XYZ file of C-alpha atoms in Angstrom:
326
model
C -16.628 -41.974 40.895
C -16.881 -43.841 37.594
C -14.114 -43.090 35.129
C -13.439 -43.835 31.482
C -10.500 -43.258 29.133
C -10.028 -40.448 26.641
C -10.767 -42.857 23.822
C -12.141 -40.617 21.058
C -9.774 -38.573 18.884
C -11.254 -36.187 16.296
C -8.976 -34.625 13.691
C -9.735 -31.753 11.318
C -7.722 -30.410 8.391
C -8.121 -28.332 5.254
C -5.524 -27.019 2.769
C -2.207 -28.792 3.316
C -4.032 -31.291 5.476
C -3.175 -34.460 3.574
C 0.525 -34.003 4.321
C -0.178 -33.232 7.977
C -2.556 -36.177 8.307
C -0.015 -38.514 6.746
C 2.678 -37.341 9.176
C 0.292 -37.755 12.111
C -0.885 -41.221 11.066
C 2.688 -42.419 10.600
C 3.443 -41.887 14.292
C 0.271 -43.271 15.853
C 0.970 -46.344 17.998
C -0.375 -49.647 16.701
C -2.139 -50.246 20.034
C -3.744 -46.783 20.338
C -6.627 -47.234 22.825
C -8.912 -44.856 20.964
C -10.941 -44.437 17.794
C -9.727 -41.722 15.409
C -12.196 -39.778 13.260
C -10.957 -37.500 10.472
C -12.677 -34.657 8.599
C -10.815 -33.102 5.665
C -12.345 -30.382 3.508
C -12.893 -31.843 0.044
C -15.103 -31.333 -3.042
C -18.568 -32.833 -2.883
C -18.296 -34.936 -6.034
C -16.348 -38.124 -6.623
C -14.528 -40.314 -4.145
C -11.738 -39.715 -1.659
C -8.344 -41.427 -1.689
C -7.661 -40.298 1.875
C -8.599 -43.601 3.573
C -6.105 -45.468 1.378
C -3.437 -42.806 1.953
C -3.785 -42.985 5.738
C -4.049 -46.767 5.693
C -0.628 -46.927 4.011
C 0.870 -44.120 6.104
C 0.749 -45.721 9.538
C 0.015 -48.837 11.564
C -3.679 -48.196 12.155
C -6.205 -49.426 9.572
C -8.081 -46.551 7.952
C -11.419 -46.694 6.150
C -14.193 -44.503 4.837
C -16.718 -44.101 7.626
C -20.049 -45.912 7.319
C -23.189 -44.662 8.987
C -24.067 -46.494 12.189
C -20.924 -48.614 12.503
C -19.432 -49.015 15.977
C -16.324 -47.015 16.811
C -13.442 -49.372 17.540
C -10.171 -48.553 19.206
C -7.152 -48.590 16.952
C -9.051 -47.661 13.789
C -9.232 -44.488 11.678
C -12.598 -43.393 10.262
C -12.518 -40.858 7.423
C -15.418 -38.602 6.428
C -16.593 -39.357 2.866
C -17.205 -36.489 0.426
C -20.373 -34.432 0.887
C -21.177 -35.902 4.318
C -20.652 -34.609 7.824
C -18.869 -37.169 9.995
C -20.388 -37.170 13.480
C -19.936 -39.019 16.759
C -23.094 -40.564 18.176
C -22.104 -42.049 21.536
C -20.400 -45.331 20.564
C -21.103 -45.223 16.844
C -20.134 -43.294 13.733
C -22.838 -41.227 12.038
C -22.958 -39.653 8.593
C -25.207 -36.729 7.794
C -26.171 -34.612 4.808
C -26.974 -31.711 7.117
C -26.422 -28.049 6.187
C -22.922 -26.993 5.184
C -20.737 -25.075 7.617
C -18.419 -22.420 6.193
C -19.426 -23.826 2.818
C -18.073 -27.291 3.670
C -19.527 -30.755 4.061
C -17.752 -32.471 5.796
C -17.121 -29.644 8.234
C -14.592 -29.804 11.039
C -16.781 -27.907 13.497
C -19.599 -30.404 12.973
C -17.333 -33.358 13.829
C -15.732 -31.675 16.832
C -19.052 -30.423 18.189
C -20.715 -33.828 17.909
C -17.858 -35.498 19.766
C -18.061 -32.920 22.559
C -21.806 -33.513 22.915
C -21.635 -37.310 22.762
C -18.469 -38.051 24.734
C -17.572 -34.952 26.726
C -14.196 -35.090 28.424
C -13.334 -38.376 26.681
C -12.550 -36.434 23.485
C -9.262 -35.101 22.166
C -9.558 -32.608 19.311
C -6.686 -32.146 16.843
C -6.595 -29.223 14.402
C -4.136 -29.304 11.505
C -3.136 -27.200 8.493
C -5.780 -25.120 6.728
C -7.091 -21.703 5.750
C -9.725 -19.561 7.486
C -11.042 -20.848 10.828
C -13.196 -23.968 10.549
C -12.576 -26.130 13.615
C -11.891 -23.320 16.077
C -15.443 -23.224 17.471
C -15.363 -27.018 17.621
C -12.151 -26.991 19.652
C -13.745 -24.508 22.037
C -16.688 -26.909 22.453
C -14.319 -29.800 23.221
C -12.348 -27.736 25.729
C -15.571 -26.547 27.333
C -16.602 -30.154 27.957
C -13.272 -31.010 29.554
C -11.613 -32.605 26.533
C -8.040 -32.148 25.393
C -6.978 -29.833 22.559
C -3.983 -30.417 20.272
C -3.015 -27.925 17.562
C -0.382 -28.324 14.866
C 2.414 -25.811 15.310
C 1.688 -23.097 12.705
C 5.383 -23.071 11.784
C 5.020 -26.719 10.773
C 1.812 -26.251 8.752
C 1.740 -25.669 5.001
C -1.212 -23.352 5.594
C -0.951 -21.952 9.136
C -4.192 -19.927 9.297
C -6.373 -22.527 11.044
C -3.779 -23.336 13.736
C -3.074 -19.637 14.229
C -6.787 -18.863 14.673
C -7.035 -21.658 17.241
C -4.109 -20.259 19.208
C -5.780 -16.839 19.300
C -9.132 -18.227 20.435
C -8.047 -20.631 23.194
C -5.072 -22.159 24.991
C -4.436 -25.671 23.617
C -3.023 -28.418 25.802
C -0.378 -29.175 23.179
C 1.068 -27.256 20.197
C 3.409 -29.549 18.276
C 4.538 -30.509 14.783
C 2.367 -33.023 12.949
C 5.056 -35.699 13.299
C 4.858 -35.333 17.105
C 1.076 -35.568 17.441
C 1.085 -39.373 17.464
C 3.318 -39.416 20.545
C 1.078 -36.869 22.285
C -2.038 -38.922 21.540
C -0.386 -42.077 22.839
C -0.109 -40.363 26.245
C -3.378 -38.441 26.262
C -5.491 -41.498 25.451
C -4.213 -43.210 28.612
C -5.757 -40.523 30.812
C -8.954 -41.302 32.725
C -11.830 -38.845 33.088
C -15.119 -38.748 34.932
C -17.651 -40.818 33.018
C -20.676 -38.567 33.589
C -19.907 -34.871 33.454
C -23.517 -33.877 32.736
C -25.228 -32.851 29.477
C -23.661 -30.410 27.078
C -25.040 -26.846 27.013
C -28.262 -26.389 25.074
C -26.750 -24.207 22.287
C -24.123 -26.886 21.649
C -26.739 -29.653 21.502
C -28.949 -27.463 19.303
C -26.175 -26.918 16.750
C -25.353 -30.617 16.799
C -28.975 -31.427 15.955
C -28.751 -29.118 12.946
C -25.595 -30.843 11.673
C -27.257 -34.230 12.028
C -30.255 -32.915 10.033
C -32.477 -33.469 13.045
C -33.633 -29.873 13.345
C -34.652 -27.777 10.337
C -36.840 -24.810 9.614
C -35.850 -22.901 12.751
C -36.950 -19.267 12.766
C -34.113 -16.790 12.503
C -35.305 -14.978 15.603
C -35.135 -18.187 17.646
C -31.445 -18.618 16.785
C -30.243 -15.126 17.578
C -30.558 -11.544 16.511
C -31.202 -11.238 12.752
C -28.246 -9.655 11.000
C -28.073 -7.504 7.896
C -26.241 -10.267 6.031
C -27.501 -12.911 3.615
C -26.397 -16.534 3.551
C -24.068 -17.122 0.563
C -25.532 -20.623 0.120
C -29.281 -19.935 0.130
C -29.505 -16.108 0.384
C -31.663 -16.312 3.513
C -31.214 -13.935 6.435
C -28.347 -14.857 8.736
C -28.835 -14.761 12.509
C -25.968 -13.688 14.752
C -25.548 -16.657 17.131
C -22.228 -15.744 18.735
C -21.758 -11.981 19.156
C -20.710 -11.358 15.560
C -18.327 -14.323 15.444
C -20.668 -16.934 13.956
C -23.916 -16.880 11.985
C -26.642 -19.315 10.876
C -29.518 -19.001 8.437
C -33.041 -20.365 8.780
C -32.215 -23.688 7.113
C -29.035 -24.158 9.134
C -26.094 -23.085 6.986
C -23.361 -21.894 9.353
C -20.674 -19.285 8.776
C -17.938 -17.788 10.862
C -17.440 -14.079 10.239
C -14.132 -14.759 8.500
C -15.574 -17.447 6.230
C -18.525 -15.165 5.457
C -16.178 -12.399 4.333
C -14.352 -14.849 2.068
C -17.616 -16.150 0.602
C -18.900 -12.625 -0.025
C -15.625 -11.838 -1.782
C -16.164 -14.830 -4.052
C -19.696 -13.615 -4.784
C -18.431 -10.148 -5.688
C -15.755 -11.598 -7.951
C -18.286 -13.800 -9.766
C -20.513 -10.753 -10.238
C -17.618 -8.713 -11.646
C -16.655 -11.438 -14.122
C -20.304 -11.800 -15.121
C -20.529 -8.051 -15.652
C -17.383 -8.008 -17.774
C -18.659 -10.869 -19.911
C -21.955 -9.022 -20.421
C -20.076 -5.880 -21.509
C -17.970 -7.802 -24.019
C -21.058 -9.522 -25.406
C -22.809 -6.157 -25.747
C -19.796 -4.701 -27.606
C -19.749 -7.674 -29.964
C -23.455 -7.313 -30.667
C -23.103 -3.557 -31.301
C -20.289 -4.175 -33.803
C -22.440 -6.726 -35.604
C -25.388 -4.333 -35.792
C -23.078 -1.560 -37.024
C -21.812 -3.836 -39.802
C -25.374 -4.664 -40.843
C -26.249 -0.975 -40.894
C -23.215 -0.240 -43.115
C -24.320 -2.926 -45.541
C -27.710 -1.189 -45.753
C -25.991 2.191 -46.269
C -27.411 3.549 -43.023
C -24.292 5.322 -41.825
C -26.049 7.267 -39.040
C -27.309 4.109 -37.287
C -23.952 2.384 -37.909
C -22.123 5.255 -36.245
C -24.348 5.058 -33.184
C -23.726 1.319 -32.763
C -19.986 1.800 -33.288
C -19.927 4.485 -30.601
C -21.789 2.166 -28.209
C -19.285 -0.594 -28.967
C -16.340 1.699 -28.174
C -17.900 2.914 -24.917
C -18.722 -0.631 -23.853
C -15.205 -1.895 -24.593
C -13.767 0.993 -22.564
C -16.009 0.073 -19.643
C -14.968 -3.575 -19.927
C -11.291 -2.591 -19.895
C -11.791 -0.497 -16.759
C -13.471 -3.453 -15.096
C -10.733 -5.830 -16.261
C -8.062 -3.581 -14.738
C -9.981 -3.574 -11.466
C -10.162 -7.377 -11.548
C -6.427 -7.661 -12.148
C -5.809 -5.206 -9.317
C -7.877 -7.413 -6.956
C -5.373 -10.224 -7.503
């Protein structure tokens, strides 16, 4: 039987993740026999200071990932803004594929690609964050025989992502961020079977979407069409995982929890837009009332003034509802 080491480490983080990543990087051994790939949720525009932060934090050199470069042991590769970071056998890949849970880079995309490309050689690490990006990716890694490490929720600034992982699967290790380096030093010395067979078709199919290699898939081919619309493109979402995860025709992916959050944002934007429209209508009615008064048309002025009062009352009701939502 041919064996190989667990020499690929993929790390995902969101809110509070910089602190957790810094603590993890500080404790990584200088001779770590693995490549480390990092995806942190970040805005699409601008540049990221994360490579410099991690480069200073620990002994391993860290850099922004470049498409097609070989993965080397003892190096940290960081996803740049607005790109998925993916593992493609022995190289790093960058993709502008569809967002997942509204994010690019997405943690699930990184984890899933590593599971497909390297199977049991992968160790997935999930750190601080909100909602549940990364949980499905950890399940993919575990399903291919890889190791799973989760930051102890009590140690995380934002414990939601680690907590969701603990509910969905049984990690191999649950430790504070400052202890993850020591765990990885041991895990990366383990040997695994080199050829464990291809990943399941649904996993490979989703990885193709993230790498922008498969587009325009019919909703019916992905799963049962749902009654929900994609917050990104407003297309019909297909249920691809028994109500847990969804994808639209062009590939945007959502977990149920992230979809709820996105729909809440949409509702809030609509409410603020409605309130602004009411205030603008009231202002216009007052202006028309003033013009009518100047022309001595008191009847028309009174009508506009009444409309202004009614509109302001409606806006105040809406404003109270908005404050109550907070």
